[in-house]
Short mmCIF file of C-alpha atoms in Angstrom, two decimals:
data_model
loop_
_atom_site.label_atom_id
_atom_site.label_comp_id
_atom_site.label_asym_id
_atom_site.label_seq_id
_atom_site.Cartn_x
_atom_site.Cartn_y
_atom_site.Cartn_z
CA UNK A 1 63.91 132.02 186.97
CA UNK A 2 65.29 131.56 183.35
CA UNK A 3 66.27 128.07 182.56
CA UNK A 4 69.43 128.85 180.91
CA UNK A 5 72.96 128.64 181.44
CA UNK A 6 72.11 125.54 181.87
CA UNK A 7 71.57 123.06 178.15
CA UNK A 8 68.39 123.55 176.04
CA UNK A 9 66.45 122.02 173.84
CA UNK A 10 67.64 122.13 170.53
CA UNK A 11 64.18 122.75 168.84
CA UNK A 12 62.88 120.59 165.54
CA UNK A 13 59.36 121.57 163.51
CA UNK A 14 58.87 117.12 165.24
CA UNK A 15 58.93 118.82 168.92
CA UNK A 16 58.28 122.37 168.37
CA UNK A 17 54.59 122.10 169.40
CA UNK A 18 55.43 120.64 172.54
CA UNK A 19 58.50 123.26 174.18
CA UNK A 20 55.85 126.76 173.15
CA UNK A 21 53.01 124.78 174.64
CA UNK A 22 55.04 124.72 177.92
CA UNK A 23 55.49 128.07 177.22
CA UNK A 24 51.96 128.58 177.68
CA UNK A 25 52.17 126.20 180.76
CA UNK A 26 50.77 123.37 179.55
CA UNK A 27 52.33 119.94 179.49
CA UNK A 28 51.92 117.45 176.25
CA UNK A 29 52.09 114.14 175.26
CA UNK A 30 51.52 111.96 172.13
CA UNK A 31 48.07 109.97 171.67
CA UNK A 32 47.88 107.18 169.37
CA UNK A 33 44.72 107.67 167.25
CA UNK A 34 45.13 103.75 166.32
CA UNK A 35 46.17 101.48 169.04
CA UNK A 36 46.15 104.43 171.57
CA UNK A 37 49.91 104.45 172.93
CA UNK A 38 50.10 107.24 174.86
CA UNK A 39 54.15 108.37 174.41
CA UNK A 40 57.29 110.41 175.37
CA UNK A 41 59.57 111.97 174.21
CA UNK A 42 57.34 113.34 171.32
CA UNK A 43 57.73 111.65 168.35
CA UNK A 44 55.81 111.66 164.91
CA UNK A 45 54.87 107.92 164.53
CA UNK A 46 54.03 105.73 167.05
CA UNK A 47 56.62 103.40 168.54
CA UNK A 48 54.49 100.91 169.69
CA UNK A 49 52.55 100.58 165.96
CA UNK A 50 54.22 103.71 162.92
CA UNK A 51 50.41 104.60 163.00
CA UNK A 52 51.11 108.43 161.91
CA UNK A 53 47.95 109.36 163.20
CA UNK A 54 49.49 110.84 166.82
CA UNK A 55 48.18 113.45 168.72
CA UNK A 56 49.07 115.90 170.60
CA UNK A 57 46.90 115.60 174.00
CA UNK A 58 47.02 117.92 176.23
CA UNK A 59 48.74 115.92 180.33
CA UNK A 60 46.74 115.96 183.21
CA UNK A 61 50.73 117.58 184.48
CA UNK A 62 50.05 115.79 187.51
CA UNK A 63 52.64 111.18 188.44
CA UNK A 64 54.44 109.72 190.88
CA UNK A 65 58.30 109.20 191.19
CA UNK A 66 59.10 106.22 189.57
CA UNK A 67 63.17 106.93 190.10
CA UNK A 68 65.09 109.64 191.25
CA UNK A 69 68.80 110.22 192.25
CA UNK A 70 70.62 113.21 194.27
CA UNK A 71 73.67 114.67 192.29
CA UNK A 72 75.30 116.70 194.72
CA UNK A 73 77.80 118.53 192.75
CA UNK A 74 78.43 118.58 188.71
CA UNK A 75 80.74 120.66 186.79
CA UNK A 76 79.95 123.43 184.93
CA UNK A 77 76.18 122.74 185.86
CA UNK A 78 74.75 126.20 187.91
CA UNK A 79 75.26 125.79 191.29
CA UNK A 80 72.52 127.09 192.95
CA UNK A 81 70.38 124.58 190.97
CA UNK A 82 72.70 122.39 192.73
CA UNK A 83 71.79 119.99 194.67
CA UNK A 84 70.11 118.46 191.10
CA UNK A 85 67.46 115.37 191.68
CA UNK A 86 67.05 114.19 188.18
CA UNK A 87 63.92 111.57 188.15
CA UNK A 88 61.54 109.66 186.37
CA UNK A 89 58.02 110.86 186.76
CA UNK A 90 55.60 108.16 186.01
CA UNK A 91 52.25 110.63 184.49
CA UNK A 92 49.03 109.67 185.46
CA UNK A 93 49.17 109.87 181.65
CA UNK A 94 50.82 106.82 181.26
CA UNK A 95 54.47 107.47 179.75
CA UNK A 96 57.65 107.93 182.54
CA UNK A 97 58.99 111.03 181.62
CA UNK A 98 62.34 112.03 182.40
CA UNK A 99 62.92 115.35 184.48
CA UNK A 100 63.96 117.39 187.42
CA UNK A 101 62.73 117.63 190.59
CA UNK A 102 62.11 121.13 192.82
CA UNK A 103 62.13 120.57 196.10
CA UNK A 104 64.14 119.74 199.24
CA UNK A 105 65.60 115.89 198.19
CA UNK A 106 64.53 114.34 202.10
CA UNK A 107 60.99 115.42 201.08
CA UNK A 108 60.88 113.14 198.31
CA UNK A 109 60.49 109.24 198.18
CA UNK A 110 60.09 106.50 195.51
CA UNK A 111 55.76 106.97 194.99
CA UNK A 112 55.70 110.70 195.63
CA UNK A 113 52.89 112.19 193.65
CA UNK A 114 54.38 115.58 192.05
CA UNK A 115 52.91 118.06 189.43
CA UNK A 116 54.58 119.94 186.74
CA UNK A 117 55.90 123.11 186.68
CA UNK A 118 57.66 125.28 183.51
CA UNK A 119 60.94 127.62 183.93
CA UNK A 120 60.61 129.65 180.87
CA UNK A 121 63.81 129.67 178.20
CA UNK A 122 65.26 133.07 177.28
CA UNK A 123 66.83 132.29 174.32
CA UNK A 124 63.79 130.75 172.39
CA UNK A 125 59.67 130.25 173.24
CA UNK A 126 59.74 127.21 175.36
CA UNK A 127 59.52 126.16 178.74
CA UNK A 128 61.28 123.43 180.73
CA UNK A 129 58.68 120.90 182.31
CA UNK A 130 59.57 120.65 186.11
CA UNK A 131 57.90 118.89 189.04
CA UNK A 132 57.54 119.16 192.71
CA UNK A 133 55.31 117.77 195.24
CA UNK A 134 51.12 118.18 195.02
CA UNK A 135 50.17 120.11 197.62
CA UNK A 136 47.80 116.98 198.98
CA UNK B 1 75.44 74.66 166.91
CA UNK B 2 77.61 71.36 166.56
CA UNK B 3 76.77 71.57 162.44
CA UNK B 4 78.57 74.92 162.49
CA UNK B 5 82.33 75.08 162.04
CA UNK B 6 84.07 76.40 165.61
CA UNK B 7 85.60 79.93 164.87
CA UNK B 8 88.14 80.91 168.27
CA UNK B 9 89.57 84.17 169.65
CA UNK B 10 93.40 83.13 168.78
CA UNK B 11 94.69 86.66 170.64
CA UNK B 12 94.27 88.66 173.28
CA UNK B 13 96.25 91.77 174.31
CA UNK B 14 95.58 94.21 177.02
CA UNK B 15 97.72 97.48 176.87
CA UNK B 16 99.19 97.84 180.30
CA UNK B 17 98.74 101.37 180.10
CA UNK B 18 95.93 102.81 182.46
CA UNK B 19 97.47 107.25 181.94
CA UNK B 20 98.78 107.49 177.99
CA UNK B 21 99.64 111.28 177.90
CA UNK B 22 102.09 111.36 175.94
CA UNK B 23 100.59 109.08 172.95
CA UNK B 24 97.88 109.38 170.62
CA UNK B 25 94.49 107.47 170.73
CA UNK B 26 95.94 105.95 167.29
CA UNK B 27 99.02 104.84 168.61
CA UNK B 28 97.37 102.40 171.45
CA UNK B 29 95.13 100.82 168.93
CA UNK B 30 98.53 99.94 166.49
CA UNK B 31 100.38 98.85 169.51
CA UNK B 32 97.33 96.80 170.94
CA UNK B 33 96.34 95.44 167.72
CA UNK B 34 100.26 94.32 167.78
CA UNK B 35 100.10 93.02 171.00
CA UNK B 36 97.37 90.95 170.03
CA UNK B 37 99.32 89.37 167.01
CA UNK B 38 102.26 88.08 168.70
CA UNK B 39 100.18 86.87 171.09
CA UNK B 40 98.18 84.61 168.13
CA UNK B 41 101.29 84.09 166.29
CA UNK B 42 99.73 85.76 163.63
CA UNK B 43 101.55 88.04 161.01
CA UNK B 44 99.69 91.11 160.16
CA UNK B 45 99.40 90.37 156.68
CA UNK B 46 97.11 87.44 157.74
CA UNK B 47 94.63 90.31 159.38
CA UNK B 48 91.18 89.67 156.77
CA UNK B 49 88.40 92.27 158.73
CA UNK B 50 88.76 94.65 160.64
CA UNK B 51 86.05 95.46 163.40
CA UNK B 52 86.24 98.96 166.40
CA UNK B 53 83.74 101.69 167.65
CA UNK B 54 83.24 105.14 167.26
CA UNK B 55 86.29 107.18 168.88
CA UNK B 56 84.42 110.15 170.89
CA UNK B 57 87.83 112.59 169.53
CA UNK B 58 87.33 111.14 166.09
CA UNK B 59 82.90 111.64 165.77
CA UNK B 60 82.74 112.62 162.43
CA UNK B 61 86.27 110.68 160.81
CA UNK B 62 83.96 107.85 159.23
CA UNK B 63 85.84 105.31 162.32
CA UNK B 64 86.65 102.12 160.06
CA UNK B 65 88.54 104.23 157.12
CA UNK B 66 90.77 106.22 159.82
CA UNK B 67 91.71 103.19 161.54
CA UNK B 68 91.90 100.74 158.56
CA UNK B 69 94.46 104.19 156.31
CA UNK B 70 96.46 104.73 159.96
CA UNK B 71 96.80 101.10 160.70
CA UNK B 72 97.72 100.14 156.80
CA UNK B 73 95.76 97.08 157.17
CA UNK B 74 93.74 95.26 154.11
CA UNK B 75 89.98 94.10 154.93
CA UNK B 76 87.77 92.21 153.44
CA UNK B 77 85.23 92.93 155.61
CA UNK B 78 84.87 95.97 158.28
CA UNK B 79 82.16 96.50 160.99
CA UNK B 80 82.35 99.20 163.26
CA UNK B 81 78.69 98.65 165.51
CA UNK B 82 78.43 100.92 168.43
CA UNK B 83 76.84 99.79 171.63
CA UNK B 84 78.90 102.09 173.87
CA UNK B 85 81.70 99.45 175.89
CA UNK B 86 79.45 96.26 174.62
CA UNK B 87 80.43 96.86 171.57
CA UNK B 88 83.46 94.94 171.23
CA UNK B 89 81.73 91.45 172.92
CA UNK B 90 79.33 92.60 169.64
CA UNK B 91 82.48 92.48 167.87
CA UNK B 92 83.03 88.96 168.13
CA UNK B 93 80.13 87.12 167.86
CA UNK B 94 79.83 89.31 164.30
CA UNK B 95 83.61 88.44 163.11
CA UNK B 96 81.94 84.62 164.50
CA UNK B 97 79.18 85.19 161.91
CA UNK B 98 81.37 85.89 159.32
CA UNK B 99 84.49 84.24 159.42
CA UNK B 100 81.10 80.70 159.49
CA UNK B 101 80.15 82.94 156.12
CA UNK B 102 83.58 82.99 154.67
CA UNK B 103 84.13 86.50 154.14
CA UNK B 104 87.01 86.15 156.23
CA UNK B 105 89.07 83.80 157.65
CA UNK B 106 91.34 86.30 160.70
CA UNK B 107 89.83 88.90 162.10
CA UNK B 108 91.23 91.93 164.38
CA UNK B 109 89.02 93.79 167.26
CA UNK B 110 90.83 96.80 168.54
CA UNK B 111 90.08 99.18 171.44
CA UNK B 112 91.31 102.54 172.92
CA UNK B 113 90.92 106.08 174.26
CA UNK B 114 92.48 108.56 176.60
CA UNK B 115 89.74 109.85 178.99
CA UNK B 116 92.40 110.12 181.17
CA UNK B 117 94.60 112.49 179.73
CA UNK B 118 91.59 114.25 178.36
CA UNK B 119 90.95 115.41 181.95
CA UNK B 120 87.72 113.55 182.68
CA UNK B 121 86.56 113.36 186.04
CA UNK B 122 84.06 110.93 187.37
CA UNK B 123 80.12 112.32 187.04
CA UNK B 124 80.80 114.99 184.13
CA UNK B 125 78.56 114.03 182.00
CA UNK B 126 78.31 115.31 178.01
CA UNK B 127 76.05 118.64 177.76
CA UNK B 128 76.20 118.78 173.76
CA UNK B 129 72.41 118.52 172.05
CA UNK B 130 72.75 115.78 169.07
CA UNK B 131 69.82 113.76 169.24
CA UNK B 132 65.95 114.09 169.06
CA UNK B 133 66.58 112.26 173.01
CA UNK B 134 69.18 114.61 174.26
CA UNK B 135 67.14 118.00 174.24
CA UNK B 136 64.47 115.65 176.22
CA UNK B 137 67.58 114.17 179.07
CA UNK B 138 70.52 115.80 178.52
CA UNK B 139 69.22 119.02 179.55
CA UNK B 140 68.12 118.09 182.80
CA UNK B 141 71.83 117.24 183.76
CA UNK B 142 71.44 113.38 183.30
CA UNK B 143 75.11 112.20 183.75
CA UNK B 144 75.37 108.96 183.37
CA UNK B 145 76.02 108.12 187.34
CA UNK B 146 73.06 109.77 187.84
CA UNK B 147 71.14 107.36 185.47
CA UNK B 148 72.64 104.39 187.09
CA UNK B 149 72.58 106.10 190.39
CA UNK B 150 67.97 106.27 189.44
CA UNK B 151 68.43 102.40 188.63
CA UNK B 152 69.62 101.70 192.17
CA UNK B 153 67.51 103.24 193.42
CA UNK B 154 64.09 101.97 191.88
CA UNK B 155 66.51 98.45 192.48
CA UNK B 156 66.28 98.82 196.14
CA UNK B 157 62.38 99.99 196.50
CA UNK B 158 61.41 97.32 194.35
CA UNK B 159 63.90 93.99 195.78
CA UNK B 160 64.67 95.63 198.66
CA UNK B 161 68.82 95.45 197.60
CA UNK B 162 70.91 97.57 200.22
CA UNK B 163 73.84 100.02 199.68
CA UNK B 164 75.96 96.70 201.33
CA UNK B 165 74.89 94.20 198.98
CA UNK B 166 76.06 96.55 196.15
CA UNK B 167 79.45 97.43 198.11
CA UNK B 168 80.24 93.39 198.52
CA UNK B 169 80.36 94.13 194.01
CA UNK B 170 83.29 96.47 194.73
CA UNK B 171 85.12 94.21 197.48
CA UNK B 172 85.00 91.44 195.25
CA UNK B 173 86.69 93.49 192.57
CA UNK B 174 89.66 94.73 195.37
CA UNK B 175 90.53 91.27 196.25
CA UNK B 176 91.27 90.15 192.53
CA UNK B 177 92.68 93.76 191.95
CA UNK B 178 95.36 93.11 194.28
CA UNK B 179 97.19 90.61 192.28
CA UNK B 180 96.88 92.59 189.16
CA UNK B 181 100.08 94.61 188.90
CA UNK B 182 98.82 96.86 186.33
CA UNK B 183 95.62 97.65 188.41
CA UNK B 184 94.62 101.55 189.00
CA UNK B 185 93.83 100.89 192.64
CA UNK B 186 94.99 97.42 194.26
CA UNK B 187 94.07 97.88 197.44
CA UNK B 188 91.23 95.40 199.68
CA UNK B 189 88.42 97.16 200.21
CA UNK B 190 85.52 96.80 202.58
CA UNK B 191 82.09 96.98 202.99
CA UNK B 192 82.47 99.64 205.26
CA UNK B 193 85.38 101.72 203.62
CA UNK B 194 82.09 101.59 199.96
CA UNK B 195 78.79 102.54 201.43
CA UNK B 196 81.27 105.57 203.97
CA UNK B 197 83.44 106.50 199.87
CA UNK B 198 81.34 110.13 199.08
CA UNK B 199 77.64 109.60 197.86
CA UNK B 200 78.26 110.96 194.04
CA UNK B 201 75.00 110.50 193.11
CA UNK B 202 72.16 108.88 194.97
CA UNK B 203 72.50 105.98 195.66
CA UNK B 204 75.76 105.29 194.26
CA UNK B 205 79.47 105.79 196.38
CA UNK B 206 82.57 107.36 194.65
CA UNK B 207 83.30 103.51 194.99
CA UNK B 208 80.30 101.65 193.25
CA UNK B 209 82.20 103.87 189.65
CA UNK B 210 84.43 102.38 187.51
CA UNK B 211 88.48 104.12 187.39
CA UNK B 212 89.02 106.02 184.28
CA UNK B 213 91.96 104.61 182.91
CA UNK B 214 93.78 105.59 179.38
CA UNK B 215 94.33 102.35 177.92
CA UNK B 216 93.14 99.60 175.21
CA UNK B 217 92.84 96.21 173.86
CA UNK B 218 92.35 93.30 171.23
CA UNK B 219 91.28 90.36 170.10
CA UNK B 220 92.16 87.96 167.44
CA UNK B 221 89.24 85.71 166.31
CA UNK B 222 90.23 83.00 163.63
CA UNK B 223 88.53 80.73 161.32
CA UNK B 224 88.86 76.71 162.17
CA UNK B 225 91.49 77.21 159.33
CA UNK B 226 93.71 79.28 160.68
CA UNK B 227 93.42 77.86 163.92
CA UNK B 228 94.75 74.06 162.37
CA UNK B 229 98.59 76.13 161.77
CA UNK B 230 98.81 77.59 165.45
CA UNK B 231 100.10 75.99 167.91
CA UNK B 232 99.23 77.39 171.62
CA UNK B 233 96.21 77.52 173.24
CA UNK B 234 92.96 79.40 171.67
CA UNK B 235 89.44 79.58 173.32
CA UNK B 236 86.81 78.79 171.06
CA UNK B 237 83.65 80.85 170.67
CA UNK B 238 79.99 79.02 171.63
CA UNK B 239 77.64 81.73 171.35
CA UNK B 240 76.95 85.18 171.22
CA UNK B 241 73.50 87.07 171.46
CA UNK B 242 72.79 90.64 171.06
CA UNK B 243 69.56 93.16 172.36
CA UNK B 244 69.19 96.58 173.19
CA UNK B 245 67.12 98.09 175.61
CA UNK B 246 65.36 101.10 175.89
CA UNK B 247 62.58 104.20 177.08
CA UNK B 248 60.04 101.26 175.34
CA UNK B 249 57.65 104.12 174.27
CA UNK B 250 57.88 105.28 178.18
CA UNK B 251 57.61 102.25 179.72
CA UNK B 252 61.41 102.24 180.78
CA UNK B 253 62.13 99.70 183.43
CA UNK B 254 65.24 100.14 185.75
CA UNK B 255 65.54 97.14 187.41
CA UNK B 256 66.36 95.05 184.05
CA UNK B 257 68.07 95.07 181.42
CA UNK B 258 68.74 93.99 177.70
CA UNK B 259 71.35 90.87 179.14
CA UNK B 260 68.03 89.13 179.70
CA UNK B 261 67.46 88.26 175.59
CA UNK B 262 71.38 88.86 175.24
CA UNK B 263 72.26 86.27 177.28
CA UNK B 264 69.45 83.66 176.68
CA UNK B 265 70.10 83.79 172.63
CA UNK B 266 74.01 83.30 173.75
CA UNK B 267 73.62 80.65 175.51
CA UNK B 268 70.95 78.54 173.43
CA UNK B 269 73.31 78.72 170.94
CA UNK B 270 76.31 77.51 173.07
CA UNK B 271 73.59 74.87 174.08
CA UNK B 272 75.07 75.78 177.70
CA UNK B 273 72.70 77.04 181.01
CA UNK B 274 74.17 79.62 183.72
CA UNK B 275 74.96 76.70 186.09
CA UNK B 276 77.91 75.78 183.58
CA UNK B 277 79.79 78.68 183.65
CA UNK B 278 83.29 79.09 185.71
CA UNK B 279 83.82 82.38 185.56
CA UNK B 280 81.92 84.94 184.23
CA UNK B 281 83.67 88.45 183.70
CA UNK B 282 80.11 91.21 183.67
CA UNK B 283 81.06 95.05 182.88
CA UNK B 284 80.87 96.89 185.73
CA UNK B 285 80.44 100.36 185.09
CA UNK B 286 78.87 100.66 188.55
CA UNK B 287 78.17 98.17 191.03
CA UNK B 288 74.67 98.01 190.56
CA UNK B 289 75.21 97.16 186.85
CA UNK B 290 76.64 94.50 187.79
CA UNK B 291 74.11 93.35 189.77
CA UNK B 292 71.62 93.49 187.68
CA UNK B 293 72.80 91.60 184.45
CA UNK B 294 74.21 88.79 187.01
CA UNK B 295 69.81 88.92 187.57
CA UNK B 296 69.11 89.03 184.14
CA UNK B 297 71.87 86.39 182.71
CA UNK B 298 69.95 83.72 184.81
CA UNK B 299 73.06 83.29 187.73
CA UNK B 300 69.72 84.01 190.18
CA UNK B 301 66.16 85.13 190.03
CA UNK B 302 64.82 88.45 189.09
CA UNK B 303 65.82 90.20 192.70
CA UNK B 304 67.94 88.24 194.37
CA UNK B 305 71.35 89.58 193.19
CA UNK B 306 72.29 91.33 196.82
CA UNK B 307 71.24 88.61 198.71
CA UNK B 308 73.03 86.11 195.82
CA UNK B 309 76.80 88.06 196.56
CA UNK B 310 76.67 88.54 199.89
CA UNK B 311 79.03 86.00 201.33
CA UNK B 312 81.51 86.68 198.44
CA UNK B 313 80.01 84.42 195.50
CA UNK B 314 81.88 86.54 193.22
CA UNK B 315 85.27 85.63 194.57
CA UNK B 316 88.05 84.05 192.32
CA UNK B 317 88.43 81.30 192.83
CA UNK B 318 86.20 79.65 195.03
CA UNK B 319 82.80 81.66 194.86
CA UNK B 320 79.75 80.58 193.71
CA UNK B 321 80.60 83.10 191.12
CA UNK B 322 83.60 84.24 190.45
CA UNK B 323 83.99 87.11 188.46
CA UNK B 324 86.26 90.31 187.20
CA UNK B 325 89.64 88.37 188.03
CA UNK B 326 91.54 90.69 186.70
CA UNK B 327 90.12 93.41 189.00
CA UNK B 328 87.48 93.96 186.80
CA UNK B 329 86.60 98.38 185.63
CA UNK B 330 85.51 98.90 189.28
CA UNK B 331 89.45 98.41 190.23
CA UNK B 332 91.57 97.51 187.17
CA UNK B 333 91.04 99.70 184.20
CA UNK B 334 87.98 100.65 181.87
CA UNK B 335 90.34 102.24 178.40
CA UNK B 336 87.94 104.32 176.65
CA UNK B 337 85.40 103.93 179.20
CA UNK B 338 84.17 101.03 177.42
CA UNK B 339 84.71 98.21 179.09
CA UNK B 340 83.87 95.57 177.15
CA UNK B 341 87.63 94.59 175.23
CA UNK B 342 88.57 94.01 178.95
CA UNK B 343 85.69 91.39 179.50
CA UNK B 344 86.48 89.08 176.98
CA UNK B 345 90.46 89.55 177.46
CA UNK B 346 90.00 88.46 180.96
CA UNK B 347 87.82 85.68 180.04
CA UNK B 348 90.61 84.10 177.94
CA UNK B 349 93.47 84.17 180.37
CA UNK B 350 90.90 82.09 182.86
CA UNK B 351 90.54 79.80 179.91
CA UNK B 352 94.09 79.43 178.94
CA UNK B 353 94.78 79.24 182.26
CA UNK B 354 96.90 82.45 181.29
CA UNK B 355 94.90 84.81 184.74
CA UNK B 356 97.37 85.66 187.86
CA UNK B 357 97.50 82.81 189.87
CA UNK B 358 95.82 83.56 193.07
CA UNK B 359 92.66 84.24 191.09
CA UNK B 360 93.80 81.12 188.82
CA UNK B 361 89.75 78.98 188.08
CA UNK B 362 89.90 75.92 187.18
CA UNK B 363 87.20 77.27 184.40
CA UNK B 364 86.10 75.43 181.51
CA UNK B 365 83.25 78.48 180.31
CA UNK B 366 83.40 81.58 180.63
CA UNK B 367 80.84 83.85 179.62
CA UNK B 368 81.47 87.87 179.20
CA UNK B 369 79.15 90.02 179.10
CA UNK B 370 78.77 93.83 178.14
CA UNK B 371 76.33 97.01 178.83
CA UNK B 372 77.09 99.48 176.77
CA UNK B 373 75.27 103.18 177.35
CA UNK B 374 73.37 103.50 180.24
CA UNK B 375 70.85 101.30 181.43
CA UNK B 376 68.67 103.91 183.02
CA UNK B 377 67.88 105.14 179.00
CA UNK B 378 68.76 103.18 175.99
CA UNK B 379 71.93 100.30 176.79
CA UNK B 380 73.23 97.47 174.65
CA UNK B 381 73.91 93.93 175.80
CA UNK B 382 76.31 91.54 174.30
CA UNK B 383 77.23 88.78 175.87
CA UNK B 384 79.23 86.29 174.34
CA UNK B 385 79.83 82.73 175.98
CA UNK B 386 83.42 80.74 175.41
CA UNK B 387 85.42 77.43 176.21
CA UNK B 388 88.91 76.09 176.46
CA UNK B 389 90.43 73.72 174.10
CA UNK B 390 90.00 70.83 176.85
CA UNK B 391 86.88 71.11 178.56
#
């Protein structure tokens, strides 16, 4: 299964590494070498201390559902991707990351433990991180 | 502040249309500008400052230039601060500052848009990838209502807020809308009507969402010198505050908004506090937007918004905090998907005694608050505290 026809990211010099790592099934976050902040979405400067000593770090790939909402109909969105679950997952590395949850909405709650999965892009060397409930 | 010269809103006009297939957006801007001038009894030539925000259909059109051109304005000051729906409340504050600075005397603020005629539906969202954030948000189908749905879900989780409590906000708005002949939805609804309407994005129902309407509005903000030459009642701008809420580098808190900062700044400037407010216009893109703003503005403690709105607190004229007496964005009007303008206009009506009779509050102090953008990602918050001249 590929991500298209859903909207695809614009891959820039600032974010290229993130997307190509995802194509290799690795979720990256950025960590500040000065203040230690781990942030997401990836930026060239630390959004806390403005240091440019920010480094890529492999995330654990696990986290907890911070919040979610289930959209049942959405014009222009592929039918087989509905209902769509939009969520913030609080990564075990720290930041809250906007994403999709690929699961039965009934099997889900705030606090549910989840882990990352990747849906490949056909149009670029990239994949989209989404999350599924963790098999405990 | 006592040491600052008073600045007034001398004119306010809301376009009566809710659907304008035969008009251009620029034409609507002109119509509301003319309406505000008539309301203020001022001539067009007196305008020396112009404020408006971006217009979706003219994304790259250099908004202040194309609008000053179209309207034929000769201004010494222009501002197109774009905080989404809260922009026009920011513009009031910026106009006050420019007037106090001596840069201008008569500031025109306009809003107009035609999302209804352009066929926008609730739950639809922009899909273009333009900003860095879009590549990490819009790719996931993050619609506006989905993002506000997440805020509501988290608020319910942390504070036990219920769908029925959110519904009370729509119930109060619809109670007011029945007296507004221009409101899109004039029939009062019950809590049960709201919670049994279609779920658009959990936990928000169709009736938790604002209307989609064409239309617009305009304001004229004037100096003390100009006000002294006018005979009708004006409204004094007592305080203004604004703030931007965002991801906080991955620490976003969906239960709080930047109203906490914008409200406290506005109250500080006015030398007042929430207990002084007789009437509040609170931006109501969704019911949860109102609930979080009520808490963050200090009308109740964080987390108590649900119990606060139960039992009719928001209903005019006798509720504890009468709100959105025109029916608000939930029932009456949400021109251009930007509700800040109509919030100021209804607050002005309340202070001048021009609200509909059944919902007229005995108001000396009013507040207008806007939340623009999305509390699910990033949003502008702008608050003004306004005073009647006979207070």
